[in-house]
GROMACS .gro file of N, CA and C in nm:
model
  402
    1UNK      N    1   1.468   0.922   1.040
    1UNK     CA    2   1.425   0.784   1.029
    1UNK      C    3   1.546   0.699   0.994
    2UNK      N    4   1.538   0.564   1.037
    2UNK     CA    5   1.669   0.510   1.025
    2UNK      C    6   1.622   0.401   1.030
    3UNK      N    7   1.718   0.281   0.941
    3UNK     CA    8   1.674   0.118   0.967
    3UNK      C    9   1.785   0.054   0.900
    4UNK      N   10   1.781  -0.082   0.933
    4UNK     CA   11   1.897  -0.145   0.899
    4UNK      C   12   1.902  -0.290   0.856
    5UNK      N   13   1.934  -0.322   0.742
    5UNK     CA   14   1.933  -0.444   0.674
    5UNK      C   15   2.047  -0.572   0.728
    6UNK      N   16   2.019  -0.681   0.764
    6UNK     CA   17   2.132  -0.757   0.743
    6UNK      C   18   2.107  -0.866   0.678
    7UNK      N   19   2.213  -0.941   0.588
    7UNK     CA   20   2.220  -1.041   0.573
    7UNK      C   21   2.194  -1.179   0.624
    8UNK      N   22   2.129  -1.279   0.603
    8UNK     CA   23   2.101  -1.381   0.703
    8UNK      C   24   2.184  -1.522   0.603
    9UNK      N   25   2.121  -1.585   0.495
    9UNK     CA   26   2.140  -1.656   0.412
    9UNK      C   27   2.154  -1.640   0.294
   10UNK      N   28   2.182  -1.716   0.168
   10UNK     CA   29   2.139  -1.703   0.042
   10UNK      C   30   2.084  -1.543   0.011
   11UNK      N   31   1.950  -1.502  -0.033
   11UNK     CA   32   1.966  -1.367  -0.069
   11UNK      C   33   1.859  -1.346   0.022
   12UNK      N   34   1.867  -1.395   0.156
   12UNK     CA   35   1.710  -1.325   0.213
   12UNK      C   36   1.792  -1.258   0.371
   13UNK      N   37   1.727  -1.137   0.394
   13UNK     CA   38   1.814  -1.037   0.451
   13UNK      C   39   1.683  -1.039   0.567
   14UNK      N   40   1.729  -0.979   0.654
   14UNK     CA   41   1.614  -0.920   0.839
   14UNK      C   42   1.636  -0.777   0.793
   15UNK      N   43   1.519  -0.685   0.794
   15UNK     CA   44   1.519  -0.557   0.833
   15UNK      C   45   1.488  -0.531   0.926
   16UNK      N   46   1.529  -0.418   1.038
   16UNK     CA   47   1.511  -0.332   1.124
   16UNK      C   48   1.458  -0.181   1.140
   17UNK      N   49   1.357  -0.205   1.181
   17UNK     CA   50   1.325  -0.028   1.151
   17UNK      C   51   1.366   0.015   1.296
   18UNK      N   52   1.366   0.175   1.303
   18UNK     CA   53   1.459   0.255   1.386
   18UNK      C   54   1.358   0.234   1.522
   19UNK      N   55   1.222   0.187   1.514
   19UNK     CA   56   1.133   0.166   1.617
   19UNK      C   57   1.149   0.060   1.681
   20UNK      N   58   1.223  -0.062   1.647
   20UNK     CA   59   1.274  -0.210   1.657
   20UNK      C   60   1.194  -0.319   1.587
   21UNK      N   61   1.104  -0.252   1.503
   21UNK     CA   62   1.042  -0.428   1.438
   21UNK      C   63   1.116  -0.454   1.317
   22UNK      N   64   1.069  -0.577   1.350
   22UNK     CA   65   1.189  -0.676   1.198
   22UNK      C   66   1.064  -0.686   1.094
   23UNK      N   67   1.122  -0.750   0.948
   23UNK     CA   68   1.081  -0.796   0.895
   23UNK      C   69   1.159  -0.918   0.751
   24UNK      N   70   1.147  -0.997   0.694
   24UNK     CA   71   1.204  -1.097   0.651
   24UNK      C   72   1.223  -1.050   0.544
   25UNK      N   73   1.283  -0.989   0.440
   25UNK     CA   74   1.252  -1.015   0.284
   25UNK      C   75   1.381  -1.145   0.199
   26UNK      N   76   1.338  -1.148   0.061
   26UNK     CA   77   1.381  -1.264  -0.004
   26UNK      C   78   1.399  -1.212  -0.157
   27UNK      N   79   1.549  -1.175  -0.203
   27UNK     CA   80   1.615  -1.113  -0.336
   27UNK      C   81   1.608  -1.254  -0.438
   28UNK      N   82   1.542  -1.365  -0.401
   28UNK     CA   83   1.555  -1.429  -0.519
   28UNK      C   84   1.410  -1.478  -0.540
   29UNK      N   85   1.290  -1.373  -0.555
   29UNK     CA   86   1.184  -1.398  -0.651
   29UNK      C   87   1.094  -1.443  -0.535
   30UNK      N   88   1.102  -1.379  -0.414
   30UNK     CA   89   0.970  -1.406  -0.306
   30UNK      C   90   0.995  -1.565  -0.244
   31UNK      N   91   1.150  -1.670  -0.290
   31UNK     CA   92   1.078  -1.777  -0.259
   31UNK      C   93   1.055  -1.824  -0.114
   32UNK      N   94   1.169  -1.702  -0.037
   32UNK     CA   95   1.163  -1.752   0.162
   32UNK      C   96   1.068  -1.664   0.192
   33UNK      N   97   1.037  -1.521   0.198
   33UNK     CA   98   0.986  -1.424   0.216
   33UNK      C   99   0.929  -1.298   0.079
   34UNK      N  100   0.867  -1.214   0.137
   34UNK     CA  101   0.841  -1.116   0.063
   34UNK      C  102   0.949  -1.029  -0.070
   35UNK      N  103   0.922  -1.052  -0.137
   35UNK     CA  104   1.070  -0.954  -0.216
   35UNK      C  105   1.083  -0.799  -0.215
   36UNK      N  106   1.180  -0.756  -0.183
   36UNK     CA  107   1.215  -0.612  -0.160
   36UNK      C  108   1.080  -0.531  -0.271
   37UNK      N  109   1.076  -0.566  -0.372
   37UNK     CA  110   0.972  -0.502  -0.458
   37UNK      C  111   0.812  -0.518  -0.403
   38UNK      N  112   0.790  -0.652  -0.387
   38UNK     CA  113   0.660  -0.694  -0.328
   38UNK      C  114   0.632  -0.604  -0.173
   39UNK      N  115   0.758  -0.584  -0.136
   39UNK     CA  116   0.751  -0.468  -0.001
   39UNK      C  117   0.713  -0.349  -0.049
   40UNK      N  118   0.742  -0.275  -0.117
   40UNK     CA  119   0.692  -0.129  -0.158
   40UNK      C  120   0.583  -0.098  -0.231
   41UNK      N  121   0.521  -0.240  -0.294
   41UNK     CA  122   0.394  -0.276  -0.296
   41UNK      C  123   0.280  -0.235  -0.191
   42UNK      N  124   0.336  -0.330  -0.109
   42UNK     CA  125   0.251  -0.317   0.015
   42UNK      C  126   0.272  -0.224   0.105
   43UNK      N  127   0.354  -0.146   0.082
   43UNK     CA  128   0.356  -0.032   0.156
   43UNK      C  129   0.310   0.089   0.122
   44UNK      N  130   0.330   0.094  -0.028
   44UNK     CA  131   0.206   0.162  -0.069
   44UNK      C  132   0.065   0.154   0.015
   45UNK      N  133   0.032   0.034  -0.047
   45UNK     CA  134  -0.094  -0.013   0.058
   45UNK      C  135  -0.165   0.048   0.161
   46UNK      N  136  -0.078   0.019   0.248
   46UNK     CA  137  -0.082   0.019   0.431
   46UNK      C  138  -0.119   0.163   0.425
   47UNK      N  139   0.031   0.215   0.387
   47UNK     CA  140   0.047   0.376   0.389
   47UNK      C  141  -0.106   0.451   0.342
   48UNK      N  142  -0.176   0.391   0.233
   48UNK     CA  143  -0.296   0.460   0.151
   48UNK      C  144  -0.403   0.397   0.288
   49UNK      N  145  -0.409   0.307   0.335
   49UNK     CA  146  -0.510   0.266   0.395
   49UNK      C  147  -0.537   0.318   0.535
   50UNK      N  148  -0.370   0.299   0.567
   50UNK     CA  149  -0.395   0.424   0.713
   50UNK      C  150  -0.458   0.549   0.694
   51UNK      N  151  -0.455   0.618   0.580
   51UNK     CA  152  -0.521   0.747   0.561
   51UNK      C  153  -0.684   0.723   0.508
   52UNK      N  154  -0.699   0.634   0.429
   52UNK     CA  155  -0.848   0.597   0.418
   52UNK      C  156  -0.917   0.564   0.534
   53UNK      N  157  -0.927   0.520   0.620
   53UNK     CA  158  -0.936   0.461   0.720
   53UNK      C  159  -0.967   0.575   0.821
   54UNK      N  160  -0.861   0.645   0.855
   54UNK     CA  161  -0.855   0.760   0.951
   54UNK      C  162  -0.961   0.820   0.894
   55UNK      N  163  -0.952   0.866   0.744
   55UNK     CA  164  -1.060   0.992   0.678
   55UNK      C  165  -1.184   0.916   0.728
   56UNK      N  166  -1.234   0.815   0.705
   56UNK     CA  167  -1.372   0.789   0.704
   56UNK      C  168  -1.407   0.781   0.891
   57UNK      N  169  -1.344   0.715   0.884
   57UNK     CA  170  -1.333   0.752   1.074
   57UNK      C  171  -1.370   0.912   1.111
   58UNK      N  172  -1.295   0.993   1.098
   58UNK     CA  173  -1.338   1.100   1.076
   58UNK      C  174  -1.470   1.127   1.056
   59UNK      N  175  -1.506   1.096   0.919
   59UNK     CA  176  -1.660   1.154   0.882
   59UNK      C  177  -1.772   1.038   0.960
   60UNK      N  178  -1.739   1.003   1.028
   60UNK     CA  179  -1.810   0.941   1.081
   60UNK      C  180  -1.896   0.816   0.993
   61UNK      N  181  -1.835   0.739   0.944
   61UNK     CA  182  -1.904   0.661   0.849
   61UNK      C  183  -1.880   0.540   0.887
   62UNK      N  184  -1.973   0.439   0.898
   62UNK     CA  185  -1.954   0.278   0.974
   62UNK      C  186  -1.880   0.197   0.889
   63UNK      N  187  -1.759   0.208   0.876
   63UNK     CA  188  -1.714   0.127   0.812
   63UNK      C  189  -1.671   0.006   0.918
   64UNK      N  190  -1.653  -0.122   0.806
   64UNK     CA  191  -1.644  -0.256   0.898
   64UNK      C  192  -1.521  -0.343   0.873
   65UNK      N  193  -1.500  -0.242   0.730
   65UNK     CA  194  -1.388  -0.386   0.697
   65UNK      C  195  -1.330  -0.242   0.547
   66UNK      N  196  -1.143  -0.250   0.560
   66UNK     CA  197  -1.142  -0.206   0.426
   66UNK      C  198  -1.032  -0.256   0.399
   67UNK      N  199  -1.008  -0.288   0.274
   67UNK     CA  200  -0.859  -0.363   0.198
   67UNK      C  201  -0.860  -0.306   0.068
   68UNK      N  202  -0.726  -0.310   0.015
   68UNK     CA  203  -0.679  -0.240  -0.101
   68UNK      C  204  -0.637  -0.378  -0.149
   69UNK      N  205  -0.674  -0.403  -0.285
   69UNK     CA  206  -0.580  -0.506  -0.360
   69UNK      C  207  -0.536  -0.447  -0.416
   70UNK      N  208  -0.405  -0.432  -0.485
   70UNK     CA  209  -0.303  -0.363  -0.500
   70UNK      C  210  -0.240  -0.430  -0.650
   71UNK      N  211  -0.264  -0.370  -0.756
   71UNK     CA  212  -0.203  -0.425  -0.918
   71UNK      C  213  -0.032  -0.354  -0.898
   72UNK      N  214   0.047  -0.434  -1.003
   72UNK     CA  215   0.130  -0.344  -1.021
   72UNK      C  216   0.200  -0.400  -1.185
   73UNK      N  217   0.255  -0.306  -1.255
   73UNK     CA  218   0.311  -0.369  -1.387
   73UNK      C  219   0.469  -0.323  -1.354
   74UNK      N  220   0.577  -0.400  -1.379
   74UNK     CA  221   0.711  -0.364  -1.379
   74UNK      C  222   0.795  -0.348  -1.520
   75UNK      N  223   0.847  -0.277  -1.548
   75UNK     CA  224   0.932  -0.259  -1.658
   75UNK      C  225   1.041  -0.432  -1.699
   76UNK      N  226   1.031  -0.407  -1.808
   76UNK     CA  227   1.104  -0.520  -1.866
   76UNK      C  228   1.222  -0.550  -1.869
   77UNK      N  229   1.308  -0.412  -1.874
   77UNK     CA  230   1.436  -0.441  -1.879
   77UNK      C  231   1.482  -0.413  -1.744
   78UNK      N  232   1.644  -0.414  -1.705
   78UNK     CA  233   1.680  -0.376  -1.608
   78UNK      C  234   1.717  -0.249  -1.543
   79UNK      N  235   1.662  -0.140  -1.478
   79UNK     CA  236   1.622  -0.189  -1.326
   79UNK      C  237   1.472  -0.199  -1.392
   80UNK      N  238   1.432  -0.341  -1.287
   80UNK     CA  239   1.266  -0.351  -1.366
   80UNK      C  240   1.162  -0.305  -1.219
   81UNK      N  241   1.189  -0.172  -1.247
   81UNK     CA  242   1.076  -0.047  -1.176
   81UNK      C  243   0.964  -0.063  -1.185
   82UNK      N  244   0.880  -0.045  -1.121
   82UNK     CA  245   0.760  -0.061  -1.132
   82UNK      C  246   0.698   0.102  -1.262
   83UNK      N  247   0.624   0.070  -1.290
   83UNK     CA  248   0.572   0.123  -1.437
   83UNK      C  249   0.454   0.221  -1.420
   84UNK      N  250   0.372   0.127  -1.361
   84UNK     CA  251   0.210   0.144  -1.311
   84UNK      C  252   0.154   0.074  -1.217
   85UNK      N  253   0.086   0.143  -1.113
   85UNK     CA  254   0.047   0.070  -0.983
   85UNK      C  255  -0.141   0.114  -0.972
   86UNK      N  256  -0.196   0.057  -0.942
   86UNK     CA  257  -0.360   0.048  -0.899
   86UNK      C  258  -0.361   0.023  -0.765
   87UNK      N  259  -0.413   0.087  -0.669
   87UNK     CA  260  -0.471   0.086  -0.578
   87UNK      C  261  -0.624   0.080  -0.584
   88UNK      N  262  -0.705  -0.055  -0.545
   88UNK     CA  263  -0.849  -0.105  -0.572
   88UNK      C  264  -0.876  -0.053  -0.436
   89UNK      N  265  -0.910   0.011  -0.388
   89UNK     CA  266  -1.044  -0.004  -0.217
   89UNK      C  267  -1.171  -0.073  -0.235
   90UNK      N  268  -1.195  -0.168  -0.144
   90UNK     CA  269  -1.279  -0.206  -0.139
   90UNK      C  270  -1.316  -0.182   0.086
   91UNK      N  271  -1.429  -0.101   0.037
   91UNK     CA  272  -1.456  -0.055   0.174
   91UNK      C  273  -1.643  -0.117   0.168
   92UNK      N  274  -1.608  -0.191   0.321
   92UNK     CA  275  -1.739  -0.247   0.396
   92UNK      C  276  -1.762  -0.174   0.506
   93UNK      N  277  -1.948  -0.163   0.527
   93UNK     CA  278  -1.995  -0.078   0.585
   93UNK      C  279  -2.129  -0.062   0.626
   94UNK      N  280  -2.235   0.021   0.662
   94UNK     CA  281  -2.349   0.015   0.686
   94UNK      C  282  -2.348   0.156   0.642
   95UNK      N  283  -2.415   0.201   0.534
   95UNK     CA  284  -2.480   0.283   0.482
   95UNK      C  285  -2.334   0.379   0.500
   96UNK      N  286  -2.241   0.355   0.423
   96UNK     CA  287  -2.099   0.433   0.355
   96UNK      C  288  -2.109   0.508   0.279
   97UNK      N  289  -2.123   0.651   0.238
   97UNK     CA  290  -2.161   0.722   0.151
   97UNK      C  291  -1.981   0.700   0.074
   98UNK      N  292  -2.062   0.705  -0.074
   98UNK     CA  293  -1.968   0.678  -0.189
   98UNK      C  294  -1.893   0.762  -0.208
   99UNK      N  295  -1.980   0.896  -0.140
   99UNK     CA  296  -1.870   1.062  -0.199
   99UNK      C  297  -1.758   1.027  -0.107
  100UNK      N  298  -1.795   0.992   0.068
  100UNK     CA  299  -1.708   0.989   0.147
  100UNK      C  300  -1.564   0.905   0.126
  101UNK      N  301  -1.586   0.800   0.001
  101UNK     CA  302  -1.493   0.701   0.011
  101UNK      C  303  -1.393   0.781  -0.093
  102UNK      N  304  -1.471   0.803  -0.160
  102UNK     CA  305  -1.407   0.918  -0.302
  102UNK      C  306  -1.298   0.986  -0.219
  103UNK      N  307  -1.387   1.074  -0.166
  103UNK     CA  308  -1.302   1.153  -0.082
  103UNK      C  309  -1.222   1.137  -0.041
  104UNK      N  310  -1.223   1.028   0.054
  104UNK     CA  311  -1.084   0.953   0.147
  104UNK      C  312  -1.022   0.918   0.052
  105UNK      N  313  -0.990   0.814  -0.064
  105UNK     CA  314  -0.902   0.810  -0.149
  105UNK      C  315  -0.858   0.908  -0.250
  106UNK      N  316  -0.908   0.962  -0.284
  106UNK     CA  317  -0.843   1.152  -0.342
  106UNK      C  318  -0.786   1.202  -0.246
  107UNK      N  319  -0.801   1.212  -0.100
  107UNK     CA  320  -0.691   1.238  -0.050
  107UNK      C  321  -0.613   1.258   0.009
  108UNK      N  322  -0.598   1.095   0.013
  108UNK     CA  323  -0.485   0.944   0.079
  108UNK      C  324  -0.390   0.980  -0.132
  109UNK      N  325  -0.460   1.014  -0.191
  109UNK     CA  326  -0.366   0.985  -0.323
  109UNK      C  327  -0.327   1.148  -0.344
  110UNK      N  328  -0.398   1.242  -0.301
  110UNK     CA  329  -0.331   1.358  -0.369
  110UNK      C  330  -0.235   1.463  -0.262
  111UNK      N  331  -0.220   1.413  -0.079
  111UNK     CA  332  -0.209   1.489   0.017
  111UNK      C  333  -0.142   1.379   0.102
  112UNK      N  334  -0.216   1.272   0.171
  112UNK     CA  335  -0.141   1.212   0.268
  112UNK      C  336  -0.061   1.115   0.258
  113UNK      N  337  -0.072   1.042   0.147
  113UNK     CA  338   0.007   0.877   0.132
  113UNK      C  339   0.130   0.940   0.102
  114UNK      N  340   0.209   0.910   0.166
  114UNK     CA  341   0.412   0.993   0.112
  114UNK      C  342   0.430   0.884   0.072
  115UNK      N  343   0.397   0.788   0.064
  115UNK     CA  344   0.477   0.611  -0.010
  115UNK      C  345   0.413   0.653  -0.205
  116UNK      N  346   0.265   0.662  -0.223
  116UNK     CA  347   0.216   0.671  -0.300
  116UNK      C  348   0.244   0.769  -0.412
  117UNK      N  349   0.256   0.908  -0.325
  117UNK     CA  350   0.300   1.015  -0.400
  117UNK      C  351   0.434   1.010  -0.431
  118UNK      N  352   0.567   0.939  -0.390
  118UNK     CA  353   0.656   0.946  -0.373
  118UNK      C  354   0.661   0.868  -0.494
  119UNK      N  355   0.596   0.749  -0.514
  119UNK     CA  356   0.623   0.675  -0.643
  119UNK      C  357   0.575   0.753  -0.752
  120UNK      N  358   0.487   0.825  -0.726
  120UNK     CA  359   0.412   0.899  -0.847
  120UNK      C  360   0.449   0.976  -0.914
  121UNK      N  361   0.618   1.021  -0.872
  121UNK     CA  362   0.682   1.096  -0.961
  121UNK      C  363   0.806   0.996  -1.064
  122UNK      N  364   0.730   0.862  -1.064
  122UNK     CA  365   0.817   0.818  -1.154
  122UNK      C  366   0.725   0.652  -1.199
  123UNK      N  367   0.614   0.635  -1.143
  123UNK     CA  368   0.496   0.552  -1.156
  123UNK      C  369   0.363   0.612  -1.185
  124UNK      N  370   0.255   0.565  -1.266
  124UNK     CA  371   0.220   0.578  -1.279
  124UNK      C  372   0.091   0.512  -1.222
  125UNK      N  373   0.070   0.573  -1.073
  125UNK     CA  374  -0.051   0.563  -0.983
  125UNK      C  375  -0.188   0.601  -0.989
  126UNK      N  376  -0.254   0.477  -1.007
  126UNK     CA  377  -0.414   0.524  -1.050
  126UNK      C  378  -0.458   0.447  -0.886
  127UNK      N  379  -0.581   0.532  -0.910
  127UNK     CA  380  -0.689   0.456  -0.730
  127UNK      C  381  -0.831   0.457  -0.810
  128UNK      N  382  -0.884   0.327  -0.739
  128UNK     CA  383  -1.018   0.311  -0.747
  128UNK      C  384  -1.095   0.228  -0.613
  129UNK      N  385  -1.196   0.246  -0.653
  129UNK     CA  386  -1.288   0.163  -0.493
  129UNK      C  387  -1.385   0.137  -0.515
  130UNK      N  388  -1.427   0.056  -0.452
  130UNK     CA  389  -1.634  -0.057  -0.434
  130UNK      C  390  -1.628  -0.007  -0.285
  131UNK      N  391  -1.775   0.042  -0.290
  131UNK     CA  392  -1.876  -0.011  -0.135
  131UNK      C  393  -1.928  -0.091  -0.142
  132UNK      N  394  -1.943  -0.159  -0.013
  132UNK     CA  395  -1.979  -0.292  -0.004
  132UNK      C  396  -2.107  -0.261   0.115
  133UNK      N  397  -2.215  -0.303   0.108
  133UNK     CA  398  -2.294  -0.294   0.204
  133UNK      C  399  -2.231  -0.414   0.310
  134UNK      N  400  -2.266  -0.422   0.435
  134UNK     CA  401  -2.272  -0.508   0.561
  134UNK      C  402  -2.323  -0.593   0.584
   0.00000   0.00000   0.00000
């Protein structure tokens, strides 16, 4: 895997991933774009949701709609690391069994998320989730 950062202005840089998509980030506090931290945030995210998503797909369960809001606490001093992260699911559906969602997030958190687990040896990653009827 390979990608490549450049400089554009002030502190906000273009990334390149090795597939060719860009993306914008912004080293002085999110104010042009996303901040390098607010990125691994959300990549957590994505990463946990592609696997939630697939799992319930899988079990065959109608889901309609799912999003993670995503907490995070950062350390105080410098480097200010992230500390502790929450992953919330909130999965919509027509008759979603609760074990199934369990399931899919146990494990998107203990087997498939490599963003999630990867922080988890130095963050402290908790998951939780709501069903939502349709």
């Amino acid at each position: 895997m390979e990608a490549r950062v450049q400089w554009l202005s002030d502190l906000t840089f273009v990334a390149t991933s090795g597939s060719g998509h860009q993306v914008v980030m912004d080293g002085n506090q999110g104010k042009h774009a996303a901040s390098p931290m607010e990125m691994v945030l959300m990549a957590a995210g994505s990463c946990a949701s592609v696997d939630v998503v697939s799992i319930l797909e899988k079990a065959r369960q109608d889901v309609r709609g799912v999003e993670v809001k995503l907490t995070a606490e950062r350390a105080d001093a410098t480097p200010a690391v992230f500390t502790k992260m929450n992953l919330h699911f909130i999965v919509t559906g027509t008759e979603v069994s609760e074990k199934h969602v369990e399931r899919a997030v146990s494990l998107s958190a203990e087997k498939y998320c490599s963003v999630s687990i990867m922080l988890g040896s130095s963050v402290e990653v908790t998951h939780s989730f709501e069903v939502i009827s349709a």
